[in-house]
């Protein structure tokens, strides 16, 4: 008989391994330029060779990009538009294949000391779904939103060339 | 209005007359107002006489330059753009009957040749004198290299016997200078091998992934005399020194691709430079229509897949992220991950003639070494017929979303009354070209400039191959725009290659005030050759990137400069537009003058640099999404 307390660590490890495997598959496919894992922290170079830092909190079942958006002034137009952009990820206006299911994954934006972070809470055991949706959303935020609407922010904070 | 009110009546009258008439007449009328005799701008008689002189193709005995010119003729070189220098070579090419054009700077003539090639698909050459003329071309050789243009760069190069001596002037080591910005280069040294090396040049230009080829000619070579063919080495007909054969795709890989398409819900082809040069557009359309595959364009020119097609994603940037299978066809300048707006789960296939480039920058799930046209033809056979209604509906919805966004920008731009906002130029130009009296396929456009291009690219459309020359593609040079416009106009006037059906039509060029400075003198070349070019100059009194604080002065020009008057002074027509409602009438007048009189115009659109400030003038400076109509990095 497996006791409840005995299953917890195994389940935790399993979810971490699923996430790790899923992230690693992007590195193997060449989507990430490089990839490393240290316990529950993942680092990878992706999108114009930018460095991304993703952590997994097993207890909360939360994946978080801490300080993903540096120099984000609270209440600024940029932050307002960014929040709206994130919110529409689960909008019924989006095609089914791009719509985020809030029952399986919810998004929380926070701003501490002018740095925006994105935390994703995973519902149930939808870890694979979560990783896939998170990467798609972050890609969309950078390439389809910041790069289009705020190229000046990208050049100032992510060393994007001013003239491209 | 204050500015206008402060002008004297005489100045006002003079200005009105200058902008309301052609430049030739304007000079006379201005003289009438000022009372000062002012000679009219005119062409010397020798100019039309020269143009009407029949060609005189060389026969043995020939000089080295004539041997080379004959190879150019036999290889179908469609045009030469040059400034004086490299005299024997350019004169010999001209005598062979190849259309030749002489401009004001070698750099702009190099860009003209590049522009000519980019929208016609035909080969062209540029030429300059040894040191200064050659080095003046450098920026535009590099731009042509980045664009993968099969451009033939020619220059004279003193005498081998005087190497290193600095005897006289203009000494330059040319070949090391173009290293890294060409496919092949050679200083010709042995006169007897001139034919052989001409063959080397055209073999490189006509095969594989194109790039510039640079030949420099010392006097011993171009001036060498040959009594007959026996004095030349490898003097063969062209089928003996190069092949028309193309790499055909591995059938197994085509079947694998067909299977991937079958499995895909939302496949998309990125139709790029190689699709244009291999003339794969009909096969591309067949593949797309057979399996409902979306097509988005990238590359040096646009129109290989019509923006008006139900499967076009070039104006549907929102659909890119939905693609689950991306097929790059002829994408010679490969983006890195993040530069194209595809999602992290998309699978990638690359079709390219050069195996060595497949897998660079972007990961591939399948690579196919092939001529793009051959691959598309094979795929058209292999792919199963399939309808993807949801995908087609999504494309339509995303195109509409993009058009709605553009309409919002236009509405906002119109509300700025004291200067001409770029959205006004872009929307009204688009309406004039595609929704007015002109056939929407007719007008070829050079989409240049920097900040203005962020707007105009969104509104310009391509409905047939070679309709848009993507000015700053990859290298990002804004200076060549007037040069590109001259070359593009030459191609359209000649009906070269992809422009055959639009022969003689006016063209539109777009540049900024910064870009105009580099090649604006070519307005004189346009006037001289009666090229019907309407050149729109977005004048925001500054460079595209702005400085601040103590450094700000380095980014600024004087305000209200009159590029239209420069045009008038160079024999063209000028229009000065300071308010939104003035743009369309000026465009219509300019187009009419171009079509009727073959006179070029500069429309000087007075904007303001503050239009790039989002907080002050939304939507401000725009970003972009690639691939598609906004693309120019790759």
JSON list of N, CA and C in Angstrom, two decimals, chain B residues 25-76:
[
{"chain": "B", "resi": 25, "resn": "UNK", "atom": "N", "xyz": [9.81, 74.12, -68.62]},
{"chain": "B", "resi": 25, "resn": "UNK", "atom": "CA", "xyz": [9.04, 75.35, -68.74]},
{"chain": "B", "resi": 25, "resn": "UNK", "atom": "C", "xyz": [9.22, 76.24, -67.54]},
{"chain": "B", "resi": 26, "resn": "UNK", "atom": "N", "xyz": [9.41, 75.66, -66.40]},
{"chain": "B", "resi": 26, "resn": "UNK", "atom": "CA", "xyz": [9.52, 76.43, -65.16]},
{"chain": "B", "resi": 26, "resn": "UNK", "atom": "C", "xyz": [10.68, 77.40, -65.20]},
{"chain": "B", "resi": 27, "resn": "UNK", "atom": "N", "xyz": [11.77, 76.98, -65.79]},
{"chain": "B", "resi": 27, "resn": "UNK", "atom": "CA", "xyz": [12.93, 77.85, -65.84]},
{"chain": "B", "resi": 27, "resn": "UNK", "atom": "C", "xyz": [12.61, 79.12, -66.60]},
{"chain": "B", "resi": 28, "resn": "UNK", "atom": "N", "xyz": [11.91, 78.96, -67.73]},
{"chain": "B", "resi": 28, "resn": "UNK", "atom": "CA", "xyz": [11.55, 80.13, -68.54]},
{"chain": "B", "resi": 28, "resn": "UNK", "atom": "C", "xyz": [10.61, 81.05, -67.76]},
{"chain": "B", "resi": 29, "resn": "UNK", "atom": "N", "xyz": [9.60, 80.46, -67.12]},
{"chain": "B", "resi": 29, "resn": "UNK", "atom": "CA", "xyz": [8.61, 81.28, -66.43]},
{"chain": "B", "resi": 29, "resn": "UNK", "atom": "C", "xyz": [9.22, 81.97, -65.22]},
{"chain": "B", "resi": 30, "resn": "UNK", "atom": "N", "xyz": [10.11, 81.26, -64.53]},
{"chain": "B", "resi": 30, "resn": "UNK", "atom": "CA", "xyz": [10.78, 81.88, -63.40]},
{"chain": "B", "resi": 30, "resn": "UNK", "atom": "C", "xyz": [11.60, 83.07, -63.87]},
{"chain": "B", "resi": 31, "resn": "UNK", "atom": "N", "xyz": [12.21, 82.90, -65.02]},
{"chain": "B", "resi": 31, "resn": "UNK", "atom": "CA", "xyz": [12.99, 84.00, -65.57]},
{"chain": "B", "resi": 31, "resn": "UNK", "atom": "C", "xyz": [12.08, 85.18, -65.87]},
{"chain": "B", "resi": 32, "resn": "UNK", "atom": "N", "xyz": [10.87, 84.89, -66.36]},
{"chain": "B", "resi": 32, "resn": "UNK", "atom": "CA", "xyz": [9.93, 85.98, -66.66]},
{"chain": "B", "resi": 32, "resn": "UNK", "atom": "C", "xyz": [9.57, 86.75, -65.40]},
{"chain": "B", "resi": 33, "resn": "UNK", "atom": "N", "xyz": [9.41, 86.03, -64.29]},
{"chain": "B", "resi": 33, "resn": "UNK", "atom": "CA", "xyz": [9.03, 86.68, -63.04]},
{"chain": "B", "resi": 33, "resn": "UNK", "atom": "C", "xyz": [10.18, 87.50, -62.48]},
{"chain": "B", "resi": 34, "resn": "UNK", "atom": "N", "xyz": [11.36, 86.91, -62.48]},
{"chain": "B", "resi": 34, "resn": "UNK", "atom": "CA", "xyz": [12.50, 87.61, -61.86]},
{"chain": "B", "resi": 34, "resn": "UNK", "atom": "C", "xyz": [13.11, 88.62, -62.81]},
{"chain": "B", "resi": 35, "resn": "UNK", "atom": "N", "xyz": [12.82, 88.49, -64.10]},
{"chain": "B", "resi": 35, "resn": "UNK", "atom": "CA", "xyz": [13.41, 89.40, -65.06]},
{"chain": "B", "resi": 35, "resn": "UNK", "atom": "C", "xyz": [14.80, 89.01, -65.48]},
{"chain": "B", "resi": 36, "resn": "UNK", "atom": "N", "xyz": [15.36, 88.02, -64.83]},
{"chain": "B", "resi": 36, "resn": "UNK", "atom": "CA", "xyz": [16.73, 87.62, -65.16]},
{"chain": "B", "resi": 36, "resn": "UNK", "atom": "C", "xyz": [16.71, 86.54, -66.22]},
{"chain": "B", "resi": 37, "resn": "UNK", "atom": "N", "xyz": [17.54, 86.65, -67.24]},
{"chain": "B", "resi": 37, "resn": "UNK", "atom": "CA", "xyz": [17.56, 85.58, -68.24]},
{"chain": "B", "resi": 37, "resn": "UNK", "atom": "C", "xyz": [18.12, 84.30, -67.64]},
{"chain": "B", "resi": 38, "resn": "UNK", "atom": "N", "xyz": [17.39, 83.26, -67.78]},
{"chain": "B", "resi": 38, "resn": "UNK", "atom": "CA", "xyz": [17.82, 81.98, -67.20]},
{"chain": "B", "resi": 38, "resn": "UNK", "atom": "C", "xyz": [17.72, 80.90, -68.27]},
{"chain": "B", "resi": 39, "resn": "UNK", "atom": "N", "xyz": [18.82, 80.33, -68.66]},
{"chain": "B", "resi": 39, "resn": "UNK", "atom": "CA", "xyz": [18.75, 79.33, -69.72]},
{"chain": "B", "resi": 39, "resn": "UNK", "atom": "C", "xyz": [17.98, 78.09, -69.28]},
{"chain": "B", "resi": 40, "resn": "UNK", "atom": "N", "xyz": [17.23, 77.57, -70.22]},
{"chain": "B", "resi": 40, "resn": "UNK", "atom": "CA", "xyz": [16.44, 76.38, -69.90]},
{"chain": "B", "resi": 40, "resn": "UNK", "atom": "C", "xyz": [17.33, 75.15, -69.76]},
{"chain": "B", "resi": 41, "resn": "UNK", "atom": "N", "xyz": [16.88, 74.25, -68.90]},
{"chain": "B", "resi": 41, "resn": "UNK", "atom": "CA", "xyz": [17.58, 72.95, -68.81]},
{"chain": "B", "resi": 41, "resn": "UNK", "atom": "C", "xyz": [17.25, 72.17, -70.07]},
{"chain": "B", "resi": 42, "resn": "UNK", "atom": "N", "xyz": [18.25, 71.64, -70.69]},
{"chain": "B", "resi": 42, "resn": "UNK", "atom": "CA", "xyz": [17.97, 70.89, -71.93]},
{"chain": "B", "resi": 42, "resn": "UNK", "atom": "C", "xyz": [19.01, 69.80, -72.15]},
{"chain": "B", "resi": 43, "resn": "UNK", "atom": "N", "xyz": [18.63, 68.86, -72.96]},
{"chain": "B", "resi": 43, "resn": "UNK", "atom": "CA", "xyz": [19.57, 67.79, -73.32]},
{"chain": "B", "resi": 43, "resn": "UNK", "atom": "C", "xyz": [20.44, 68.26, -74.47]},
{"chain": "B", "resi": 44, "resn": "UNK", "atom": "N", "xyz": [21.71, 67.95, -74.45]},
{"chain": "B", "resi": 44, "resn": "UNK", "atom": "CA", "xyz": [22.53, 68.25, -75.62]},
{"chain": "B", "resi": 44, "resn": "UNK", "atom": "C", "xyz": [22.08, 67.40, -76.80]},
{"chain": "B", "resi": 45, "resn": "UNK", "atom": "N", "xyz": [22.21, 67.93, -77.98]},
{"chain": "B", "resi": 45, "resn": "UNK", "atom": "CA", "xyz": [21.78, 67.18, -79.17]},
{"chain": "B", "resi": 45, "resn": "UNK", "atom": "C", "xyz": [22.48, 65.84, -79.29]},
{"chain": "B", "resi": 46, "resn": "UNK", "atom": "N", "xyz": [23.69, 65.83, -78.80]},
{"chain": "B", "resi": 46, "resn": "UNK", "atom": "CA", "xyz": [24.48, 64.60, -78.91]},
{"chain": "B", "resi": 46, "resn": "UNK", "atom": "C", "xyz": [23.84, 63.44, -78.13]},
{"chain": "B", "resi": 47, "resn": "UNK", "atom": "N", "xyz": [23.01, 63.78, -77.18]},
{"chain": "B", "resi": 47, "resn": "UNK", "atom": "CA", "xyz": [22.44, 62.71, -76.33]},
{"chain": "B", "resi": 47, "resn": "UNK", "atom": "C", "xyz": [21.46, 61.84, -77.12]},
{"chain": "B", "resi": 48, "resn": "UNK", "atom": "N", "xyz": [20.40, 62.42, -77.70]},
{"chain": "B", "resi": 48, "resn": "UNK", "atom": "CA", "xyz": [19.50, 61.55, -78.49]},
{"chain": "B", "resi": 48, "resn": "UNK", "atom": "C", "xyz": [20.20, 60.98, -79.72]},
{"chain": "B", "resi": 49, "resn": "UNK", "atom": "N", "xyz": [21.13, 61.73, -80.25]},
{"chain": "B", "resi": 49, "resn": "UNK", "atom": "CA", "xyz": [21.87, 61.20, -81.42]},
{"chain": "B", "resi": 49, "resn": "UNK", "atom": "C", "xyz": [22.57, 59.91, -81.05]},
{"chain": "B", "resi": 50, "resn": "UNK", "atom": "N", "xyz": [23.21, 59.94, -79.90]},
{"chain": "B", "resi": 50, "resn": "UNK", "atom": "CA", "xyz": [23.93, 58.75, -79.44]},
{"chain": "B", "resi": 50, "resn": "UNK", "atom": "C", "xyz": [22.97, 57.59, -79.20]},
{"chain": "B", "resi": 51, "resn": "UNK", "atom": "N", "xyz": [21.85, 57.90, -78.55]},
{"chain": "B", "resi": 51, "resn": "UNK", "atom": "CA", "xyz": [20.89, 56.82, -78.25]},
{"chain": "B", "resi": 51, "resn": "UNK", "atom": "C", "xyz": [20.32, 56.20, -79.52]},
{"chain": "B", "resi": 52, "resn": "UNK", "atom": "N", "xyz": [20.24, 57.01, -80.57]},
{"chain": "B", "resi": 52, "resn": "UNK", "atom": "CA", "xyz": [19.66, 56.50, -81.83]},
{"chain": "B", "resi": 52, "resn": "UNK", "atom": "C", "xyz": [20.70, 55.89, -82.77]},
{"chain": "B", "resi": 53, "resn": "UNK", "atom": "N", "xyz": [21.94, 55.93, -82.36]},
{"chain": "B", "resi": 53, "resn": "UNK", "atom": "CA", "xyz": [22.98, 55.33, -83.21]},
{"chain": "B", "resi": 53, "resn": "UNK", "atom": "C", "xyz": [22.90, 53.81, -83.13]},
{"chain": "B", "resi": 54, "resn": "UNK", "atom": "N", "xyz": [22.84, 53.14, -84.30]},
{"chain": "B", "resi": 54, "resn": "UNK", "atom": "CA", "xyz": [22.71, 51.67, -84.25]},
{"chain": "B", "resi": 54, "resn": "UNK", "atom": "C", "xyz": [23.94, 51.01, -83.62]},
{"chain": "B", "resi": 55, "resn": "UNK", "atom": "N", "xyz": [23.74, 49.85, -83.01]},
{"chain": "B", "resi": 55, "resn": "UNK", "atom": "CA", "xyz": [24.88, 49.13, -82.44]},
{"chain": "B", "resi": 55, "resn": "UNK", "atom": "C", "xyz": [25.84, 48.68, -83.54]},
{"chain": "B", "resi": 56, "resn": "UNK", "atom": "N", "xyz": [27.07, 48.43, -83.14]},
{"chain": "B", "resi": 56, "resn": "UNK", "atom": "CA", "xyz": [28.07, 47.96, -84.09]},
{"chain": "B", "resi": 56, "resn": "UNK", "atom": "C", "xyz": [28.83, 46.79, -83.44]},
{"chain": "B", "resi": 57, "resn": "UNK", "atom": "N", "xyz": [28.20, 45.61, -83.45]},
{"chain": "B", "resi": 57, "resn": "UNK", "atom": "CA", "xyz": [28.85, 44.46, -82.78]},
{"chain": "B", "resi": 57, "resn": "UNK", "atom": "C", "xyz": [30.23, 44.19, -83.37]},
{"chain": "B", "resi": 58, "resn": "UNK", "atom": "N", "xyz": [31.14, 43.83, -82.50]},
{"chain": "B", "resi": 58, "resn": "UNK", "atom": "CA", "xyz": [32.53, 43.62, -82.93]},
{"chain": "B", "resi": 58, "resn": "UNK", "atom": "C", "xyz": [32.69, 42.29, -83.66]},
{"chain": "B", "resi": 59, "resn": "UNK", "atom": "N", "xyz": [33.63, 42.28, -84.56]},
{"chain": "B", "resi": 59, "resn": "UNK", "atom": "CA", "xyz": [34.04, 41.04, -85.25]},
{"chain": "B", "resi": 59, "resn": "UNK", "atom": "C", "xyz": [35.56, 40.95, -85.13]},
{"chain": "B", "resi": 60, "resn": "UNK", "atom": "N", "xyz": [36.09, 39.75, -85.25]},
{"chain": "B", "resi": 60, "resn": "UNK", "atom": "CA", "xyz": [37.56, 39.63, -85.25]},
{"chain": "B", "resi": 60, "resn": "UNK", "atom": "C", "xyz": [38.13, 40.43, -86.41]},
{"chain": "B", "resi": 61, "resn": "UNK", "atom": "N", "xyz": [39.26, 41.09, -86.21]},
{"chain": "B", "resi": 61, "resn": "UNK", "atom": "CA", "xyz": [40.08, 41.16, -85.00]},
{"chain": "B", "resi": 61, "resn": "UNK", "atom": "C", "xyz": [39.40, 41.99, -83.92]},
{"chain": "B", "resi": 62, "resn": "UNK", "atom": "N", "xyz": [39.54, 41.55, -82.67]},
{"chain": "B", "resi": 62, "resn": "UNK", "atom": "CA", "xyz": [38.87, 42.22, -81.54]},
{"chain": "B", "resi": 62, "resn": "UNK", "atom": "C", "xyz": [39.87, 42.53, -80.44]},
{"chain": "B", "resi": 63, "resn": "UNK", "atom": "N", "xyz": [39.50, 43.54, -79.63]},
{"chain": "B", "resi": 63, "resn": "UNK", "atom": "CA", "xyz": [40.26, 43.82, -78.41]},
{"chain": "B", "resi": 63, "resn": "UNK", "atom": "C", "xyz": [39.66, 42.97, -77.27]},
{"chain": "B", "resi": 64, "resn": "UNK", "atom": "N", "xyz": [40.39, 42.91, -76.19]},
{"chain": "B", "resi": 64, "resn": "UNK", "atom": "CA", "xyz": [39.93, 42.13, -75.03]},
{"chain": "B", "resi": 64, "resn": "UNK", "atom": "C", "xyz": [38.56, 42.60, -74.56]},
{"chain": "B", "resi": 65, "resn": "UNK", "atom": "N", "xyz": [38.36, 43.89, -74.51]},
{"chain": "B", "resi": 65, "resn": "UNK", "atom": "CA", "xyz": [37.07, 44.43, -74.04]},
{"chain": "B", "resi": 65, "resn": "UNK", "atom": "C", "xyz": [35.94, 43.99, -74.96]},
{"chain": "B", "resi": 66, "resn": "UNK", "atom": "N", "xyz": [36.23, 43.87, -76.26]},
{"chain": "B", "resi": 66, "resn": "UNK", "atom": "CA", "xyz": [35.19, 43.46, -77.21]},
{"chain": "B", "resi": 66, "resn": "UNK", "atom": "C", "xyz": [34.86, 41.97, -77.05]},
{"chain": "B", "resi": 67, "resn": "UNK", "atom": "N", "xyz": [35.89, 41.20, -76.77]},
{"chain": "B", "resi": 67, "resn": "UNK", "atom": "CA", "xyz": [35.64, 39.77, -76.52]},
{"chain": "B", "resi": 67, "resn": "UNK", "atom": "C", "xyz": [34.72, 39.62, -75.32]},
{"chain": "B", "resi": 68, "resn": "UNK", "atom": "N", "xyz": [35.03, 40.39, -74.28]},
{"chain": "B", "resi": 68, "resn": "UNK", "atom": "CA", "xyz": [34.21, 40.32, -73.07]},
{"chain": "B", "resi": 68, "resn": "UNK", "atom": "C", "xyz": [32.78, 40.79, -73.36]},
{"chain": "B", "resi": 69, "resn": "UNK", "atom": "N", "xyz": [32.66, 41.89, -74.09]},
{"chain": "B", "resi": 69, "resn": "UNK", "atom": "CA", "xyz": [31.33, 42.44, -74.40]},
{"chain": "B", "resi": 69, "resn": "UNK", "atom": "C", "xyz": [30.50, 41.43, -75.19]},
{"chain": "B", "resi": 70, "resn": "UNK", "atom": "N", "xyz": [31.17, 40.70, -76.06]},
{"chain": "B", "resi": 70, "resn": "UNK", "atom": "CA", "xyz": [30.46, 39.70, -76.87]},
{"chain": "B", "resi": 70, "resn": "UNK", "atom": "C", "xyz": [29.93, 38.57, -75.98]},
{"chain": "B", "resi": 71, "resn": "UNK", "atom": "N", "xyz": [30.72, 38.19, -75.00]},
{"chain": "B", "resi": 71, "resn": "UNK", "atom": "CA", "xyz": [30.22, 37.17, -74.05]},
{"chain": "B", "resi": 71, "resn": "UNK", "atom": "C", "xyz": [28.99, 37.71, -73.33]},
{"chain": "B", "resi": 72, "resn": "UNK", "atom": "N", "xyz": [29.07, 38.97, -72.90]},
{"chain": "B", "resi": 72, "resn": "UNK", "atom": "CA", "xyz": [27.92, 39.59, -72.21]},
{"chain": "B", "resi": 72, "resn": "UNK", "atom": "C", "xyz": [26.67, 39.53, -73.09]},
{"chain": "B", "resi": 73, "resn": "UNK", "atom": "N", "xyz": [26.86, 39.84, -74.35]},
{"chain": "B", "resi": 73, "resn": "UNK", "atom": "CA", "xyz": [25.72, 39.83, -75.29]},
{"chain": "B", "resi": 73, "resn": "UNK", "atom": "C", "xyz": [25.18, 38.40, -75.43]},
{"chain": "B", "resi": 74, "resn": "UNK", "atom": "N", "xyz": [26.09, 37.46, -75.63]},
{"chain": "B", "resi": 74, "resn": "UNK", "atom": "CA", "xyz": [25.66, 36.07, -75.82]},
{"chain": "B", "resi": 74, "resn": "UNK", "atom": "C", "xyz": [24.98, 35.50, -74.57]},
{"chain": "B", "resi": 75, "resn": "UNK", "atom": "N", "xyz": [25.38, 36.03, -73.41]},
{"chain": "B", "resi": 75, "resn": "UNK", "atom": "CA", "xyz": [24.81, 35.54, -72.15]},
{"chain": "B", "resi": 75, "resn": "UNK", "atom": "C", "xyz": [23.51, 36.27, -71.79]},
{"chain": "B", "resi": 76, "resn": "UNK", "atom": "N", "xyz": [23.13, 37.21, -72.60]},
{"chain": "B", "resi": 76, "resn": "UNK", "atom": "CA", "xyz": [21.86, 37.90, -72.36]},
{"chain": "B", "resi": 76, "resn": "UNK", "atom": "C", "xyz": [21.92, 38.97, -71.29]}
]
